[in-house]
Short mmCIF file of C-alpha atoms in Angstrom, two decimals:
data_model
loop_
_atom_site.label_atom_id
_atom_site.label_comp_id
_atom_site.label_asym_id
_atom_site.label_seq_id
_atom_site.Cartn_x
_atom_site.Cartn_y
_atom_site.Cartn_z
CA MET A 1 24.74 18.05 -23.87
CA ARG A 2 24.83 20.51 -26.78
CA THR A 3 21.39 21.77 -25.81
CA ASP A 4 22.55 22.39 -22.24
CA ARG A 5 25.61 24.27 -23.49
CA GLY A 6 23.47 26.34 -25.84
CA THR A 7 21.08 27.20 -23.03
CA ALA A 8 23.94 28.15 -20.73
CA ARG A 9 25.48 30.31 -23.46
CA ARG A 10 22.19 32.12 -24.04
CA LEU A 11 21.78 32.73 -20.32
CA LEU A 12 25.30 34.11 -20.02
CA ARG A 13 24.65 36.44 -22.97
CA HIS A 14 21.38 37.67 -21.50
CA PRO A 15 21.41 41.49 -21.05
CA ARG A 16 20.41 41.10 -17.41
CA VAL A 17 23.55 39.08 -16.68
CA GLU A 18 25.73 41.80 -18.18
CA LEU A 19 23.86 44.44 -16.18
CA ALA A 20 24.33 42.43 -12.97
CA LEU A 21 28.06 42.05 -13.59
CA LYS A 22 28.43 45.78 -14.23
CA ALA A 23 26.54 46.61 -11.02
CA ALA A 24 28.66 44.17 -9.01
CA LEU A 25 31.90 45.60 -10.39
CA ALA A 26 30.83 49.22 -9.86
CA ALA A 27 29.62 48.53 -6.31
CA THR A 28 32.88 46.75 -5.42
CA VAL A 29 35.05 49.54 -6.77
CA ALA A 30 32.86 52.14 -5.04
CA TRP A 31 33.19 50.34 -1.69
CA VAL A 32 36.99 50.14 -1.97
CA LEU A 33 37.28 53.81 -2.91
CA ALA A 34 34.84 55.00 -0.24
CA ARG A 35 36.84 53.32 2.51
CA GLN A 36 39.83 55.40 1.47
CA VAL A 37 37.98 58.70 1.94
CA PRO A 38 39.13 60.37 5.19
CA GLY A 39 36.38 60.64 7.78
CA ALA A 40 33.84 58.74 5.67
CA HIS A 41 34.58 55.22 6.88
CA GLU A 42 31.39 55.05 8.95
CA TYR A 43 29.18 55.86 5.94
CA ALA A 44 31.18 54.09 3.22
CA PHE A 45 28.21 51.81 2.46
CA TYR A 46 26.45 54.71 0.69
CA ALA A 47 28.93 54.40 -2.20
CA PRO A 48 27.99 50.86 -3.32
CA PHE A 49 24.38 51.77 -2.62
CA GLY A 50 24.70 54.65 -5.10
CA ALA A 51 26.35 52.37 -7.64
CA VAL A 52 23.48 49.87 -7.53
CA ALA A 53 20.73 52.51 -7.45
CA THR A 54 21.96 54.15 -10.65
CA THR A 55 22.70 51.04 -12.70
CA TYR A 56 20.76 51.13 -15.96
CA SER A 57 21.42 49.68 -19.39
CA ALA A 58 21.81 53.16 -20.91
CA VAL A 59 24.70 55.38 -19.82
CA VAL A 60 22.65 58.54 -20.26
CA ARG A 61 19.93 57.05 -18.06
CA SER A 62 22.49 56.39 -15.31
CA VAL A 63 23.76 59.96 -15.54
CA ALA A 64 20.25 61.43 -15.50
CA GLU A 65 19.19 59.31 -12.52
CA THR A 66 22.39 60.25 -10.69
CA VAL A 67 21.67 63.96 -11.08
CA ARG A 68 18.05 63.57 -10.00
CA THR A 69 18.86 61.34 -7.02
CA VAL A 70 21.66 63.52 -5.67
CA ALA A 71 19.41 66.55 -6.03
CA ALA A 72 16.65 64.72 -4.13
CA ILE A 73 19.08 63.74 -1.38
CA LEU A 74 20.32 67.31 -0.99
CA LEU A 75 16.78 68.69 -0.94
CA GLY A 76 15.68 66.11 1.61
CA GLY A 77 18.78 66.83 3.65
CA ALA A 78 17.95 70.52 3.64
CA VAL A 79 14.47 69.73 4.94
CA GLY A 80 16.00 67.58 7.68
CA VAL A 81 18.44 70.29 8.71
CA LEU A 82 15.61 72.84 8.81
CA ALA A 83 13.39 70.59 10.91
CA ALA A 84 16.22 69.83 13.34
CA ALA A 85 17.00 73.52 13.73
CA VAL A 86 13.39 74.51 14.36
CA LEU A 87 11.90 71.52 16.20
CA GLY A 88 14.84 69.44 17.35
CA ASP A 89 14.66 65.67 16.87
CA GLY A 90 11.22 64.98 18.33
CA VAL A 91 7.99 63.63 16.91
CA ALA A 92 6.96 66.99 15.48
CA ALA A 93 10.22 67.19 13.49
CA ILE A 94 9.62 63.73 12.01
CA ALA A 95 6.12 64.74 10.97
CA LEU A 96 7.44 67.91 9.35
CA VAL A 97 10.22 66.12 7.47
CA VAL A 98 7.94 63.41 6.12
CA GLY A 99 5.06 65.75 5.26
CA LEU A 100 7.16 68.46 3.61
CA GLY A 101 9.41 65.86 2.00
CA MET A 102 6.46 64.08 0.40
CA LEU A 103 5.12 67.38 -0.91
CA LEU A 104 8.46 68.30 -2.48
CA ALA A 105 8.83 64.79 -3.88
CA GLY A 106 5.78 65.48 -6.02
CA VAL A 107 7.88 67.63 -8.36
CA PRO A 108 7.68 65.68 -11.67
CA TRP A 109 11.36 66.27 -12.50
CA PHE A 110 12.52 63.91 -9.73
CA GLY A 111 10.90 60.92 -11.43
CA ASP A 112 11.85 57.61 -9.79
CA ALA A 113 14.18 59.44 -7.38
CA ARG A 114 11.31 61.23 -5.63
CA SER A 115 11.30 58.88 -2.63
CA TYR A 116 14.82 60.01 -1.69
CA VAL A 117 13.53 63.43 -0.58
CA PRO A 118 11.66 62.29 2.57
CA ILE A 119 14.07 59.40 3.15
CA ALA A 120 17.13 61.64 3.13
CA GLY A 121 15.34 64.08 5.42
CA MET A 122 14.61 61.36 7.98
CA PHE A 123 18.18 60.02 7.79
CA VAL A 124 19.57 63.49 8.49
CA LEU A 125 17.17 63.98 11.35
CA LEU A 126 17.52 60.55 13.00
CA VAL A 127 21.04 59.42 12.10
CA GLY A 128 22.96 62.67 11.74
CA GLN A 129 21.92 64.13 15.08
CA GLY A 130 24.21 67.00 15.92
CA GLU A 131 26.15 66.58 12.68
CA GLU A 132 23.41 67.13 10.16
CA LEU A 133 25.47 69.07 7.62
CA GLY A 134 28.39 66.64 7.76
CA TYR A 135 26.04 63.70 7.44
CA ILE A 136 24.20 65.00 4.38
CA ALA A 137 27.52 65.87 2.73
CA ALA A 138 28.78 62.31 3.33
CA TYR A 139 25.48 60.80 2.15
CA ALA A 140 25.31 62.79 -1.09
CA GLY A 141 29.04 62.68 -1.76
CA LEU A 142 29.46 58.93 -1.30
CA PHE A 143 26.29 58.21 -3.26
CA LEU A 144 27.72 60.35 -6.07
CA LEU A 145 31.01 58.44 -5.87
CA GLY A 146 29.20 55.13 -6.34
CA ALA A 147 27.10 56.51 -9.20
CA ALA A 148 30.26 57.78 -10.89
CA CYS A 149 31.73 54.26 -10.71
CA THR A 150 28.62 52.94 -12.45
CA VAL A 151 28.88 55.53 -15.22
CA VAL A 152 32.55 54.74 -15.80
CA VAL A 153 31.95 50.98 -15.94
CA SER A 154 28.97 51.42 -18.27
CA THR A 155 30.94 53.75 -20.54
CA VAL A 156 33.78 51.24 -20.87
CA ARG A 157 31.37 48.60 -22.14
CA PRO A 158 28.09 50.28 -23.11
CA ALA A 159 25.03 48.13 -23.67
CA LEU A 160 23.10 48.12 -26.95
CA PRO A 161 20.02 45.88 -26.49
CA LEU A 162 19.33 45.09 -30.14
CA GLU A 163 18.33 41.46 -29.62
CA ARG A 164 15.95 42.29 -26.77
CA THR A 165 14.32 44.97 -28.91
CA ASP A 166 13.98 42.50 -31.78
CA ARG A 167 12.16 40.02 -29.56
CA ALA A 168 9.69 42.70 -28.45
CA LEU A 169 9.08 43.84 -32.03
CA ASP A 170 8.62 40.24 -33.20
CA ALA A 171 6.03 39.64 -30.46
CA LEU A 172 4.15 42.79 -31.45
CA ARG A 173 4.27 41.82 -35.12
CA GLU A 174 2.97 38.32 -34.38
CA ALA A 175 0.09 39.78 -32.37
CA CYS A 176 -0.83 42.08 -35.28
CA VAL A 177 -0.73 39.21 -37.75
CA GLU A 178 -2.88 37.00 -35.51
CA HIS A 179 -5.52 39.70 -35.18
CA LEU A 180 -5.57 40.40 -38.92
CA ARG A 181 -5.97 36.72 -39.77
CA SER A 182 -8.72 36.34 -37.19
CA LEU A 183 -10.52 39.35 -38.66
CA ALA A 184 -10.25 37.88 -42.14
CA ALA A 185 -11.64 34.54 -40.97
CA ALA A 186 -14.53 36.21 -39.17
CA ILE A 187 -15.50 38.27 -42.22
CA ASP A 188 -14.97 35.64 -44.93
CA PRO A 189 -18.34 34.15 -46.05
CA ARG A 190 -16.49 31.04 -47.21
CA GLY A 191 -15.59 30.13 -43.63
CA ASP A 192 -17.18 29.67 -40.21
CA ASP A 193 -19.45 32.53 -39.14
CA ASP A 194 -18.95 31.80 -35.42
CA ILE A 195 -15.20 32.46 -35.20
CA ALA A 196 -14.26 34.16 -31.93
CA LEU A 197 -12.06 37.21 -32.29
CA PRO A 198 -9.08 37.72 -29.96
CA ASP A 199 -9.44 40.30 -27.22
CA ARG A 200 -8.53 43.75 -28.52
CA ASP A 201 -6.69 44.45 -25.27
CA GLU A 202 -4.22 41.67 -26.09
CA LEU A 203 -2.42 44.08 -28.41
CA SER A 204 -1.74 46.61 -25.65
CA GLY A 205 0.74 44.39 -23.78
CA PRO A 206 3.06 43.69 -26.76
CA LEU A 207 2.73 47.33 -27.85
CA ASN A 208 3.78 48.67 -24.44
CA ARG A 209 6.68 46.23 -24.16
CA ALA A 210 7.93 47.13 -27.64
CA ARG A 211 7.64 50.84 -26.87
CA THR A 212 9.67 50.38 -23.67
CA GLU A 213 12.40 48.39 -25.42
CA VAL A 214 12.69 50.84 -28.32
CA ASP A 215 12.88 53.77 -25.89
CA GLU A 216 15.63 52.02 -23.94
CA LEU A 217 17.48 51.22 -27.16
CA ARG A 218 17.39 54.85 -28.25
CA GLN A 219 18.65 55.95 -24.83
CA ALA A 220 21.41 53.34 -24.89
CA ALA A 221 22.51 54.53 -28.33
CA ARG A 222 23.43 57.95 -26.93
CA VAL A 223 27.04 58.37 -25.76
CA ASN A 224 27.70 54.86 -27.05
CA ARG A 225 30.60 54.07 -29.34
CA ARG A 226 29.02 50.73 -30.31
CA ALA A 227 25.93 52.57 -31.50
CA ARG A 228 28.00 54.74 -33.84
CA ARG A 229 28.98 51.65 -35.76
CA ARG A 230 25.41 50.34 -35.80
CA ALA A 231 23.44 53.54 -36.28
CA ASP A 232 21.47 52.01 -39.16
CA ASP A 233 20.41 49.07 -36.97
CA VAL A 234 19.08 51.41 -34.28
CA ALA A 235 17.25 53.58 -36.82
CA ARG A 236 15.72 50.55 -38.53
CA ARG A 237 14.25 49.22 -35.29
CA THR A 238 12.86 52.64 -34.45
CA ASP A 239 11.20 52.81 -37.87
CA ASP A 240 9.85 49.27 -37.41
CA PHE A 241 8.19 50.23 -34.17
CA ARG A 242 6.60 53.34 -35.64
CA ALA A 243 5.16 51.29 -38.50
CA LEU A 244 3.88 48.57 -36.18
CA GLN A 245 2.46 51.13 -33.76
CA GLN A 246 0.45 52.63 -36.62
CA ALA A 247 -0.61 49.16 -37.73
CA VAL A 248 -1.79 48.27 -34.20
CA LEU A 249 -3.97 51.37 -34.02
CA LEU A 250 -5.52 50.60 -37.37
CA VAL A 251 -5.99 46.90 -36.57
CA ASP A 252 -7.86 48.01 -33.46
CA ASP A 253 -10.06 50.26 -35.62
CA LEU A 254 -10.78 47.39 -37.99
CA GLN A 255 -11.65 45.04 -35.18
CA ALA A 256 -13.91 47.66 -33.63
CA MET A 257 -15.80 47.86 -36.91
CA VAL A 258 -16.17 44.09 -36.96
CA GLU A 259 -17.38 43.90 -33.36
CA ASP A 260 -19.42 47.09 -33.23
CA GLU A 261 -22.14 48.46 -35.50
CA PRO A 262 -20.99 51.71 -37.12
CA TRP A 263 -23.85 53.30 -39.04
CA GLY A 264 -26.03 50.50 -37.73
CA LEU A 265 -24.20 47.75 -39.65
CA ARG A 266 -21.56 45.19 -38.66
CA VAL A 267 -18.76 44.35 -41.09
CA ALA A 268 -19.54 40.64 -40.70
CA HIS A 269 -23.05 41.32 -42.06
CA LEU A 270 -21.92 43.00 -45.27
CA PRO A 271 -23.06 41.62 -48.63
CA GLU A 272 -21.05 38.58 -49.68
CA GLU A 273 -19.66 40.38 -52.74
CA LEU A 274 -17.89 42.79 -50.35
CA ARG A 275 -17.03 40.42 -47.52
CA THR A 276 -14.94 38.14 -49.75
CA PRO A 277 -12.56 40.85 -51.08
CA THR A 278 -12.42 42.41 -47.58
CA ALA A 279 -11.25 39.10 -46.11
CA ASP A 280 -8.72 38.63 -48.94
CA ALA A 281 -7.30 42.12 -48.40
CA LEU A 282 -6.91 41.46 -44.65
CA ARG A 283 -5.05 38.21 -45.32
CA GLU A 284 -2.71 39.95 -47.75
CA LEU A 285 -2.05 42.69 -45.20
CA ALA A 286 -1.34 40.03 -42.56
CA ALA A 287 1.15 38.32 -44.89
CA THR A 288 2.86 41.64 -45.63
CA THR A 289 3.07 42.44 -41.92
CA ALA A 290 4.61 39.03 -41.19
CA GLU A 291 7.20 39.28 -43.97
CA ALA A 292 8.16 42.82 -42.99
CA ALA A 293 10.19 41.28 -40.14
CA THR A 294 12.87 40.21 -42.64
CA HIS A 295 13.22 43.66 -44.23
CA ASP A 296 13.48 41.77 -47.50
CA VAL A 297 9.85 41.61 -48.54
CA GLU A 298 9.42 40.56 -52.14
CA PRO A 299 8.12 43.47 -54.25
CA GLY A 300 5.24 41.25 -55.32
CA ARG A 301 4.09 40.84 -51.71
CA ARG A 302 3.35 44.51 -51.13
CA ARG A 303 1.98 44.78 -54.64
CA SER A 304 -0.29 41.82 -53.95
CA ALA A 305 -1.65 43.45 -50.79
CA ASP A 306 -2.10 46.70 -52.68
CA ARG A 307 -3.96 44.94 -55.48
CA ALA A 308 -6.19 43.10 -53.00
CA THR A 309 -7.21 46.42 -51.46
CA ALA A 310 -7.84 47.85 -54.93
CA THR A 311 -10.00 44.84 -55.74
CA LEU A 312 -12.12 45.66 -52.70
CA VAL A 313 -12.39 49.29 -53.88
CA SER A 314 -13.56 48.12 -57.31
CA ALA A 315 -16.16 45.84 -55.73
CA LEU A 316 -17.36 48.76 -53.63
CA HIS A 317 -17.67 50.95 -56.72
CA ARG A 318 -19.75 48.31 -58.51
CA TYR A 319 -21.92 47.96 -55.42
CA GLY A 320 -22.49 51.72 -55.31
CA GLU A 321 -23.31 51.93 -59.02
CA ARG A 322 -26.12 49.42 -58.47
CA GLY A 323 -27.63 51.69 -55.81
CA GLY A 324 -26.32 49.86 -52.77
CA SER A 325 -26.92 50.89 -49.16
CA ASP A 326 -25.24 54.08 -47.98
CA ALA A 327 -24.45 52.44 -44.63
CA VAL A 328 -22.62 49.59 -46.38
CA THR A 329 -20.67 52.08 -48.49
CA LEU A 330 -19.63 54.06 -45.41
CA VAL A 331 -18.51 50.97 -43.49
CA VAL A 332 -16.49 49.49 -46.34
CA SER A 333 -14.95 52.87 -47.17
CA ALA A 334 -13.74 53.09 -43.57
CA VAL A 335 -12.27 49.58 -43.85
CA VAL A 336 -10.50 50.51 -47.10
CA THR A 337 -9.01 53.60 -45.48
CA SER A 338 -7.66 51.53 -42.58
CA LEU A 339 -6.27 48.90 -44.94
CA ARG A 340 -4.41 51.44 -47.05
CA ARG A 341 -3.07 53.31 -44.04
CA SER A 342 -1.82 50.05 -42.52
CA LEU A 343 -0.14 49.02 -45.76
CA SER A 344 1.38 52.47 -46.15
CA ALA A 345 2.80 52.30 -42.62
CA LEU A 346 4.53 49.02 -43.49
CA THR A 347 5.88 50.27 -46.82
CA PRO A 348 9.19 52.15 -47.17
CA ALA A 349 8.96 55.72 -48.40
CA ASP A 350 10.72 54.85 -51.66
CA VAL A 351 8.11 52.21 -52.60
CA ARG A 352 5.12 53.62 -54.48
CA LEU A 353 1.68 52.19 -53.83
CA SER A 354 -1.24 52.63 -56.17
CA THR A 355 -3.29 55.82 -56.12
CA SER A 356 -6.33 54.34 -57.81
CA PRO A 357 -7.93 50.91 -58.28
CA ALA A 358 -7.14 50.94 -61.97
CA GLU A 359 -3.44 51.56 -61.37
CA ALA A 360 -3.18 48.84 -58.74
CA LEU A 361 -4.94 46.33 -61.00
CA GLU A 362 -2.54 46.81 -63.89
CA PRO A 363 -0.37 43.75 -64.69
CA GLU A 364 2.53 43.37 -62.28
CA ASP A 365 4.99 43.37 -65.17
CA ASP A 366 4.15 47.01 -65.72
CA GLN A 367 4.44 47.92 -62.05
CA THR A 368 7.74 48.30 -60.26
CA ASP A 369 8.42 49.17 -56.69
CA ARG A 370 10.53 52.26 -56.59
#
């Protein structure tokens, strides 16, 4: 019973439910108000239509879409009026309205509202026969009335999708960690040499979803009194995404080096003395990436990942001093660069990482994160 109640509570708190309730309220209010407008009773349905069409989680997005849509309706209406004046309401007029409307809808500024240009033109031509100007005024005006109801309702209780953004960031972080651990297992000579790596494209889905959620969160934070009280929470999630986005790009580079043959050599075919510290450094980076979700990573965790990378650098130096292959040196140097850039992306600006292998390998008691 408790499980059922918990599930019901989570469903009721889902952002989509809140958005649906806002749209329903705005559409209802818009319908009631539109029926009070003199001479607009016949077209009152455009008001709730406008309320629904401009319902977004962010108030600024609703306002922006309202402006674009009303502009598209007016432009389409102008095309319809022109076609009716020149060609009447015949087949040729329809062809002109649709063709010219589609061309004008290609203006990038209209965005998702572009389809309203030819649609409004056809409505004016086919529905507003003989009263084209009055019809387009009613269409645009009532649509604007409904959109205004949406903006007012959204402003009274603005959305701030923090939890939804967290879920997207967690999914992206988990995908990064999985890829890093798989890379470490594939490189490690102490394990199975036939480990299958995950598809590199599997990172693109979580990355795109996280980018969308963070963008929506930043939009929702504008003109939002709730966001003023939680400005640090919004900024932290934005910083998290930037760090993870950088990590994803570098993980993809690392995996490409494992799967491909830069300089004619695959990472999985490196000498054992370099593969072991490479695998260890990847595992430490994966652990740091996973713990970064708590924003309370132990100082020793980042230091451990830093030291693991420095250990790999030291092994590479020893390999080079013995006259090792230039191709091996180039490949491992590229891996080291990606490791350090990934770790840097996950490390706050006030935490100092090592600048040389010797510094990173000093005892931890002498090293402090600052």
